[in-house]
Coordinates of C-alpha atoms and ligand atoms in Angstrom, one line a residue:
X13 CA 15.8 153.9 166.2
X14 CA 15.4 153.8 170.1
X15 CA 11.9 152.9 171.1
X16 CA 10.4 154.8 173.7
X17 CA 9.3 152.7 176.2
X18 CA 7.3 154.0 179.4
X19 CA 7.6 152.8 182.9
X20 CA 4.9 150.5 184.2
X21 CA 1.9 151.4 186.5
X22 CA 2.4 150.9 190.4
X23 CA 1.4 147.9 191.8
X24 CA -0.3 149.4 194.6
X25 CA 0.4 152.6 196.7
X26 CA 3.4 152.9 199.1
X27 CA 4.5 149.2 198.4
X28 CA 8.2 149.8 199.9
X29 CA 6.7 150.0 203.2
X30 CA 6.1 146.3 202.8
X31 CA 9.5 145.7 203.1
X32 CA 12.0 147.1 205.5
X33 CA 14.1 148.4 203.3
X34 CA 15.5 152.0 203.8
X35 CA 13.2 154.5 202.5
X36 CA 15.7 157.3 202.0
X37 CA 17.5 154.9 199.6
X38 CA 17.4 154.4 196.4
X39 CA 17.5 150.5 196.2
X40 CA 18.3 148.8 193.0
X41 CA 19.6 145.9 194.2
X42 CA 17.4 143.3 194.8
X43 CA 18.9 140.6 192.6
X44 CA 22.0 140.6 194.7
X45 CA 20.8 139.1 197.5
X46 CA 16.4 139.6 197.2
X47 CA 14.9 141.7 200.3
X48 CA 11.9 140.1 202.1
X49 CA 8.6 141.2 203.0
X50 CA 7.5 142.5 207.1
X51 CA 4.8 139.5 206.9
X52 CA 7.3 137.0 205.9
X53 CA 9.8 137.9 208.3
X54 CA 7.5 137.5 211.1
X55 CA 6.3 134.5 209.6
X56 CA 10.1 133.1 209.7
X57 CA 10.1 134.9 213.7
X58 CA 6.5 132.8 214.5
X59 CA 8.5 129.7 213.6
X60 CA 11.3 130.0 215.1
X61 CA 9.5 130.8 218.4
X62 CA 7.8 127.4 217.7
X63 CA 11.0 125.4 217.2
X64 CA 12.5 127.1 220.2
X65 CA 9.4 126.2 222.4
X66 CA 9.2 122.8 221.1
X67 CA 12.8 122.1 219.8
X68 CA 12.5 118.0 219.7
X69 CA 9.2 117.6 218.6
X70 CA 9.5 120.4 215.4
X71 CA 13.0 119.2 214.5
X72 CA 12.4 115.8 215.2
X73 CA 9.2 114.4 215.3
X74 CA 7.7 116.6 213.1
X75 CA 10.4 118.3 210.9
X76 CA 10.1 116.3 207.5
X77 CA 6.6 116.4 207.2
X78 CA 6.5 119.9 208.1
X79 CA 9.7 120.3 205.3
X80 CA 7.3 118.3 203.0
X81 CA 4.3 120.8 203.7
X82 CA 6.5 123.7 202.8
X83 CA 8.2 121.5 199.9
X84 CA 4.8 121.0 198.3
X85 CA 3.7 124.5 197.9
X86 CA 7.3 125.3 196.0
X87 CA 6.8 122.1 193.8
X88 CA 3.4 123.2 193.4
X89 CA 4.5 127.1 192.0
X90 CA 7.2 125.3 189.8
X91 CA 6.0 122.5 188.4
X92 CA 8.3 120.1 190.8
X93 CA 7.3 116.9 192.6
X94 CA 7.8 117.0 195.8
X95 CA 10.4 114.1 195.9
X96 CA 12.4 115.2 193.0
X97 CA 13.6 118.4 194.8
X98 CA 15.3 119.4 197.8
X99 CA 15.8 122.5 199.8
X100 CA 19.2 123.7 200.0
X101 CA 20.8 126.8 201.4
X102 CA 21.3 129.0 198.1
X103 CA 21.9 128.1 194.6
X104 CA 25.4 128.6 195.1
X105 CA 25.1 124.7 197.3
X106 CA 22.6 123.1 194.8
X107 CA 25.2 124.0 192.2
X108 CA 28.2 122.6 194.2
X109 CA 26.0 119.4 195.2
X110 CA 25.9 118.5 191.5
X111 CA 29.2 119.2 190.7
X112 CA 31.0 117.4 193.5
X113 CA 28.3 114.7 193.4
X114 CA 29.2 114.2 189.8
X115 CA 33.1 112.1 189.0
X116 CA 34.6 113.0 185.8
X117 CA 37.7 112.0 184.5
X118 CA 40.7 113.2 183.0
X119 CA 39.9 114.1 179.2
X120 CA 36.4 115.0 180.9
X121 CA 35.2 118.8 179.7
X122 CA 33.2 120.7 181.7
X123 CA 31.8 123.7 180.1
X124 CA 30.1 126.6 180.3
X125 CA 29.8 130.6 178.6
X126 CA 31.9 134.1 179.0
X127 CA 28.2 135.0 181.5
X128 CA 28.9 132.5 184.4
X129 CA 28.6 134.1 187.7
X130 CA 31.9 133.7 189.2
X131 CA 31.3 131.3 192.5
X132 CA 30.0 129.0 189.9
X133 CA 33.0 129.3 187.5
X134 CA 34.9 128.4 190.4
X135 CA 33.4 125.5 191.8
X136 CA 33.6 124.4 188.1
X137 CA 37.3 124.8 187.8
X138 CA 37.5 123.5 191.5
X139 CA 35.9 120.5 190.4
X140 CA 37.6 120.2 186.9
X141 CA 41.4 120.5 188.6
X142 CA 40.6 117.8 191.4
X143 CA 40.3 115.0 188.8
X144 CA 42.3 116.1 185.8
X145 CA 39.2 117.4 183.6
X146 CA 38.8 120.2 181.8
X147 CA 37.2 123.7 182.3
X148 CA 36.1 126.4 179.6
X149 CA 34.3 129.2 178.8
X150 CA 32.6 129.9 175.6
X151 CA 32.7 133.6 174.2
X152 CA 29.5 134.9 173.7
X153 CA 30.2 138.7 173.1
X154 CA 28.2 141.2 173.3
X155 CA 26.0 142.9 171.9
X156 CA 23.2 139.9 171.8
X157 CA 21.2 140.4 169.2
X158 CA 18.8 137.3 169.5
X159 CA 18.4 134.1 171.9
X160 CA 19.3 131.9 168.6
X161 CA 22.4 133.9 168.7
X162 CA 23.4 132.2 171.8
X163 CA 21.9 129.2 171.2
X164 CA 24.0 128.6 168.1
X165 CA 27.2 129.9 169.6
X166 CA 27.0 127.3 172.2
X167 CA 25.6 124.4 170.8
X168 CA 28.7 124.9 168.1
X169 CA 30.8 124.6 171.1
X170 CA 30.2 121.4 172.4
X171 CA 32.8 118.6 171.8
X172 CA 33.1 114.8 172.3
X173 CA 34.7 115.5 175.4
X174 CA 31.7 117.3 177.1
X175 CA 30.4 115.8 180.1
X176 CA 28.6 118.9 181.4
X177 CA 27.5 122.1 180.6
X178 CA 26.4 124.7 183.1
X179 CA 23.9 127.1 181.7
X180 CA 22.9 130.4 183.3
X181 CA 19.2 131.3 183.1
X182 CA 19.5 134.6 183.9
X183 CA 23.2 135.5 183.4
X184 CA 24.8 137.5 186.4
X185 CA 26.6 139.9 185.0
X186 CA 25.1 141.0 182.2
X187 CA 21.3 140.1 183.0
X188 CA 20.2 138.4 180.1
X189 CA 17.7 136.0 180.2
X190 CA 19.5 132.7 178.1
X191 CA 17.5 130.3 176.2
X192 CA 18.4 127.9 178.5
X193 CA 15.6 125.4 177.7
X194 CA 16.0 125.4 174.0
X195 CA 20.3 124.6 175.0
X196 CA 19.2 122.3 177.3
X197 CA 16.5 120.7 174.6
X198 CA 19.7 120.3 171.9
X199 CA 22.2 118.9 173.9
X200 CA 19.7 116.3 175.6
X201 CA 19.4 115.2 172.0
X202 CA 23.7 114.8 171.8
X203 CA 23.6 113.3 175.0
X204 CA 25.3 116.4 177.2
X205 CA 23.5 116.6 180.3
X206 CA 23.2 120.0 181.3
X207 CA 22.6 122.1 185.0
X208 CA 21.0 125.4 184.9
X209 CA 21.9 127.8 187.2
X210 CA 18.7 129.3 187.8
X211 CA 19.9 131.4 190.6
X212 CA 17.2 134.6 189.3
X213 CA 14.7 133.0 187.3
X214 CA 12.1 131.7 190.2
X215 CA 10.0 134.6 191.0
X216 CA 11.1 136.9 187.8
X217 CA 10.1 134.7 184.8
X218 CA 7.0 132.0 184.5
X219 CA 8.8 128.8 185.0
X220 CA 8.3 124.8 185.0
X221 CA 11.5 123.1 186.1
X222 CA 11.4 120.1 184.9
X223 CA 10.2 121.4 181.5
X224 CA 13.3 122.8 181.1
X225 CA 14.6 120.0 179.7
X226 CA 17.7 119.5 182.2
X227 CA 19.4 117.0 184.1
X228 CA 19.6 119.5 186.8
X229 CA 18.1 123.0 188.3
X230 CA 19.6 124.8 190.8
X231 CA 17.3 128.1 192.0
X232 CA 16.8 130.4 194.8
X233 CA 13.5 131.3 196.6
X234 CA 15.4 134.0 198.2
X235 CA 15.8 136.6 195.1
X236 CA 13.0 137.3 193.3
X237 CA 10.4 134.9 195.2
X238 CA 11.3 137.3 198.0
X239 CA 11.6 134.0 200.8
X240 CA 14.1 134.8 203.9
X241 CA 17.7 134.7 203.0
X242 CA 19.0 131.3 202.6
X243 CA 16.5 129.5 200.5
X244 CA 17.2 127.4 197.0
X245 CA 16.5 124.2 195.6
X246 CA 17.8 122.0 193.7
X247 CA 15.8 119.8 191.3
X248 CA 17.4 116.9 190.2
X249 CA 15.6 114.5 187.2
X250 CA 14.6 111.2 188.3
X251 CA 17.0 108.9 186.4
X252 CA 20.0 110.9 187.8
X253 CA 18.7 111.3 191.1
X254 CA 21.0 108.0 192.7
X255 CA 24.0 110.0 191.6
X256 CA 23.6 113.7 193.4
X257 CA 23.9 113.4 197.2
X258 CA 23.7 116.6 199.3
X259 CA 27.3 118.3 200.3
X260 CA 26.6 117.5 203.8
X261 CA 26.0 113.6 204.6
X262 CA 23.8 112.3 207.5
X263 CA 22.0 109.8 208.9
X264 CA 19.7 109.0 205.6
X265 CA 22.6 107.7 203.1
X266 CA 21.2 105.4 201.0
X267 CA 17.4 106.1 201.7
X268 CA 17.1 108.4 198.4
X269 CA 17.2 111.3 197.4
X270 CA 14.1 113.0 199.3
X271 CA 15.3 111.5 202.4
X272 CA 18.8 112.3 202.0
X273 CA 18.0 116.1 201.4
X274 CA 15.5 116.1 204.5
X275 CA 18.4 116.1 207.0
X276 CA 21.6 117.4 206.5
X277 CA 22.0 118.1 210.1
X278 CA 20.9 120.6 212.9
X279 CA 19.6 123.6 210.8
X280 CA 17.2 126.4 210.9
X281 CA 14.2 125.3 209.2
X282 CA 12.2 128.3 210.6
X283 CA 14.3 129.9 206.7
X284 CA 12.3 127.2 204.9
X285 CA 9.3 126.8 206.6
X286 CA 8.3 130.7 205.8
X287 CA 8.5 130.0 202.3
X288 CA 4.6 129.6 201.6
X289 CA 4.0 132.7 203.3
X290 CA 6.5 134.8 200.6
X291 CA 4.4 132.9 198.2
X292 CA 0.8 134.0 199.4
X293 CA 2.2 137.3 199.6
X294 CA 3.7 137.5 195.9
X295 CA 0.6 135.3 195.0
X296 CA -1.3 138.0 196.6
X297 CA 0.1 140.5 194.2
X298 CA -0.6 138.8 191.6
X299 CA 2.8 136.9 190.2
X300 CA 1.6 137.9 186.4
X301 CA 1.4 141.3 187.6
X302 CA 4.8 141.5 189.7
X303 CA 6.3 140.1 186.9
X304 CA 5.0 141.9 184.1
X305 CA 5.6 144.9 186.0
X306 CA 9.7 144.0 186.9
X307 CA 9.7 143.2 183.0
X308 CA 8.4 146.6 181.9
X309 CA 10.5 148.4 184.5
X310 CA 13.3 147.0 183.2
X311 CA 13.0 147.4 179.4
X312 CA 12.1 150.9 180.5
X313 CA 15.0 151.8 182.6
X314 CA 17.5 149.9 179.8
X315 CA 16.8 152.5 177.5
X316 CA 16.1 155.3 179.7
X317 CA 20.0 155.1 180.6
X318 CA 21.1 154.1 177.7
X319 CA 19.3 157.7 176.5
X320 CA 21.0 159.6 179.1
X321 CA 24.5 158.3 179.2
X322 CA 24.8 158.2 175.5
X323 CA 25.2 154.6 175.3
X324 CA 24.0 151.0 173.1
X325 CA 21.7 148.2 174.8
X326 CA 23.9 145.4 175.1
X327 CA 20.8 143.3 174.1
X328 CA 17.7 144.7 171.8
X329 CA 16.4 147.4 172.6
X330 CA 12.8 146.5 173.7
X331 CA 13.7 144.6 176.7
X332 CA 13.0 141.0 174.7
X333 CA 16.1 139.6 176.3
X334 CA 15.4 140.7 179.8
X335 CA 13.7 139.5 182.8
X336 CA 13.2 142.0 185.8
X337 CA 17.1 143.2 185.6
X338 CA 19.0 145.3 183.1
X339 CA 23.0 145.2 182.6
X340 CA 24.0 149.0 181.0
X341 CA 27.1 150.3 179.8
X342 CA 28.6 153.1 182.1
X343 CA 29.1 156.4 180.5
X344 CA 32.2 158.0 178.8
X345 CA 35.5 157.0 181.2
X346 CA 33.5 154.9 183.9
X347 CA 33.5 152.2 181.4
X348 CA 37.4 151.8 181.0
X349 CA 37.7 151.4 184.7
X350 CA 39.4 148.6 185.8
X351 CA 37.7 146.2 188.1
X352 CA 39.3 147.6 191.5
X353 CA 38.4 150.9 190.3
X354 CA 34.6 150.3 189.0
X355 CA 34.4 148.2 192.0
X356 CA 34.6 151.7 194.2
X357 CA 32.1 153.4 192.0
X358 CA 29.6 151.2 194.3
X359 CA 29.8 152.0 197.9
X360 CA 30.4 155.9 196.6
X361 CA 27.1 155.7 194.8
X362 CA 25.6 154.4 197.7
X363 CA 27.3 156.8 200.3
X364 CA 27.3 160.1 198.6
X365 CA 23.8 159.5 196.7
X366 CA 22.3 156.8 198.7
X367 CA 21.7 155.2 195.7
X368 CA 22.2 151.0 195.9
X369 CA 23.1 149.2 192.6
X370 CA 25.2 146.6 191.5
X371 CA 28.8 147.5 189.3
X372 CA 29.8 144.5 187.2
X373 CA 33.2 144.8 185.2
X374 CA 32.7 142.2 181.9
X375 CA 34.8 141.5 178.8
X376 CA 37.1 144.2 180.4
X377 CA 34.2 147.2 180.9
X378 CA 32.1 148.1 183.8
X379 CA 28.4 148.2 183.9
X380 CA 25.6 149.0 186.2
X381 CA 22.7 146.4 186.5
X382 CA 19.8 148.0 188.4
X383 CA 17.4 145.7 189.4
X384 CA 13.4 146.1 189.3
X385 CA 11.1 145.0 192.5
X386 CA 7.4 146.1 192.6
X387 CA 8.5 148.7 195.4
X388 CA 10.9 150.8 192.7
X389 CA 9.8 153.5 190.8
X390 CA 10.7 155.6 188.0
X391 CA 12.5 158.3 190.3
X392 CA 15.0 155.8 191.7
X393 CA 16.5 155.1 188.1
X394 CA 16.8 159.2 187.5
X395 CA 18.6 159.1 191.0
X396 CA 21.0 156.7 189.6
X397 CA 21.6 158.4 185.8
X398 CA 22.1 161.7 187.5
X399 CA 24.9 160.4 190.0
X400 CA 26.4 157.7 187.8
X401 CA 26.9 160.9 185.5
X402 CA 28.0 163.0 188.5
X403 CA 30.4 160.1 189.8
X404 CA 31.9 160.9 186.0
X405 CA 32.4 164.4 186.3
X406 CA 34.2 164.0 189.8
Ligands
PLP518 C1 23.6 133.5 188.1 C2 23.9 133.3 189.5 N1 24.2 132.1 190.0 C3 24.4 131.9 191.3 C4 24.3 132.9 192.2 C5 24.5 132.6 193.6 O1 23.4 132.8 194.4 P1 23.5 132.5 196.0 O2 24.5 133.5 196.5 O3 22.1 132.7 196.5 O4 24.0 131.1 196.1 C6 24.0 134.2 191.8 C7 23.8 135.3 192.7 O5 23.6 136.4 192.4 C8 23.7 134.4 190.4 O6 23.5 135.6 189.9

């Protein structure tokens, strides 16, 4: 029996104007690549027009403790001290950092599950082939039916050979939210260190990194914390932090970790230094509220499409396993397309319905994975069941 769920109250009254996004589209794609607030973009503008009036003196003189400033409110929001993270550019770097900080050897596994988003299954393999270790995958099919469902299927994975395991806390593709702390708990105690890609979780669930029980977090303040484009972190537990050296070496080599991360030559810091100002405005929203609202939207929508296209939740049906994302089935013969074909099913939906959501082909089937932000409403998820079932019928 399908529960019917409702969509959430607004937030507040013509919230989309907060953003620049398009008005006349549909957009249900902010976990692609996030979409920032007015306020923070001039934020970013105000320091960049600082740093160009000043550029020795901000870069320079004053760069790391200005870093630091902005460091601390993120550390503060997450639980992180201040020394034990660094900014990078996206989590697709902090990933990369640990990998090709890390040396295995041949014999070496490095493992991770069937939900990995691809640029991280590559720099795994990348990583793996350079020094004669292994990569795999664990199958965790779907329909997921309960967090100790994945839990079990990967802890019963692990082998002796297992150096690493890379753990998705929001999955990509199919936008479940893992039990990536409880994994992380269980292989601590088998001595696997684990990394979890944390790409979606900062901003879309309540989160304390380094309760998380991992060696290593990887996370972007650019998705869901709503921070200009080109913002992550990595967090990096203290007794592994003389091992991980950012992918970019400079002048601070051997003064630790903080230091290290601080420079990593010439950048833009105007990206990071806006960061408290995305804060303050979430913050100002209310984070519970944003995220209880994302939540809702998406256990809604779930079963709203399932409803109209006639097709099963891929996870239970009252949005338990979901954070602020849904991954659902397409209808009838969209869902046998191959991946060239489904992949075409996006820019048509975008330029014959102005209608902006991501197409995921997994395990051989495509999907949709609309995506909830406090400026969507109910009315942009109809838009996309009516011309996902139009796209169909053409
Ligand atoms: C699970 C996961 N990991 C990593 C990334 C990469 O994020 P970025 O492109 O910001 O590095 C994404 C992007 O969507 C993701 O979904």
């Amino acid at each position: 029996m399908i529960p019917k769920l409702q969509p959430p109250a607004r937030l507040g009254a013509d919230l989309k104007s907060q953003w620049l996004l398009d008005e006349r589209i549909a957009f249900l794609n902010h976990g692609s690549f996030g979409a920032t607030p007015r306020c923070v973009l001039e934020e970013q503008a105000g320091w960049r027009a600082r740093i160009e009036a000043e550029p020795v003196e901000m870069l320079s003189r004053r760069g790391r403790e200005l870093l630091t400033a902005a460091k601390r409110e993120v550390g503060t929001w997450l639980g992180m001290r201040e020394h034990d993270f660094g900014f990078v550019t996206n989590a697709t770097e902090g990933i990369n950092t640990v990998l090709r900080s890390l040396s295995f050897k041949p014999g070496d596994e490095l493992l991770t599950t069937s939900h990995v988003y691809n640029a991280v299954r590559q720099a795994m393999k990348y990583v793996a082939s350079r020094s004669g270790a292994t990569y795999r995958e664990i199958d965790v099919p779907l329909p997921i039916r309960s967090p100790q469902q994945i839990v079990q299927t990967v802890l019963d994975a692990i082998s002796a050979q297992t150096r690493l395991l890379v753990i998705d806390h929001v999955t990509s593709p199919t936008a479940l939210v893992f039990p990536a702390n409880q994994i992380a708990e269980a292989c601590a105690a088998r001595g696997v260190d684990v990394l979890i890609d944390g790409a979606h979780a900062p901003g879309m669930l309540p989160l304390d990194v380094p309760s998380m029980n991992a060696a290593y977090y990887a996370g972007n303040l650019h998705k869901w914390a709503c921070a200009p484009k080109g913002t992550g972190f990595l967090w990096v537990r203290p007794d592994k932090q003389r091992d991980i050296h950012p992918l970019v070496i400079s002048h601070h080599l051997g003064e630790g970790f903080d230091a290290e991360f601080s420079w990593q030559g010439t950048r833009d810091l105007a990206t990071w230094l806006a960061v408290p100002c995305a804060l303050r405005f979430m913050s100002e929203l209310g984070w519970d509220r944003v995220m209880a609202h994302n939540h809702a939207m998406a256990a809604w929508a779930q079963m709203f499409l399932c409803d109209r296209w006639g097709v099963e939740p891929i996870s239970p049906a009252d949005g338990s396993m979901l954070g602020s994302m849904a991954t659902v089935r397409l209808p009838g013969r969209l869902r046998e397309m191959a991946d060239e074909q489904a992949k075409s099913l996006q820019p048509r939906l975008y330029a014959e319905h102005r209608v902006e959501a991501p197409f995921m082909v997994w395990g051989g089937q495509a999907f949709v994975r609309p995506c909830c932000q406090v400026y969507n409403v109910p009315d942009d998820f109809h838009r996309l069941a009516e011309a996902i079932l139009e796209l169909g019928r053409a």
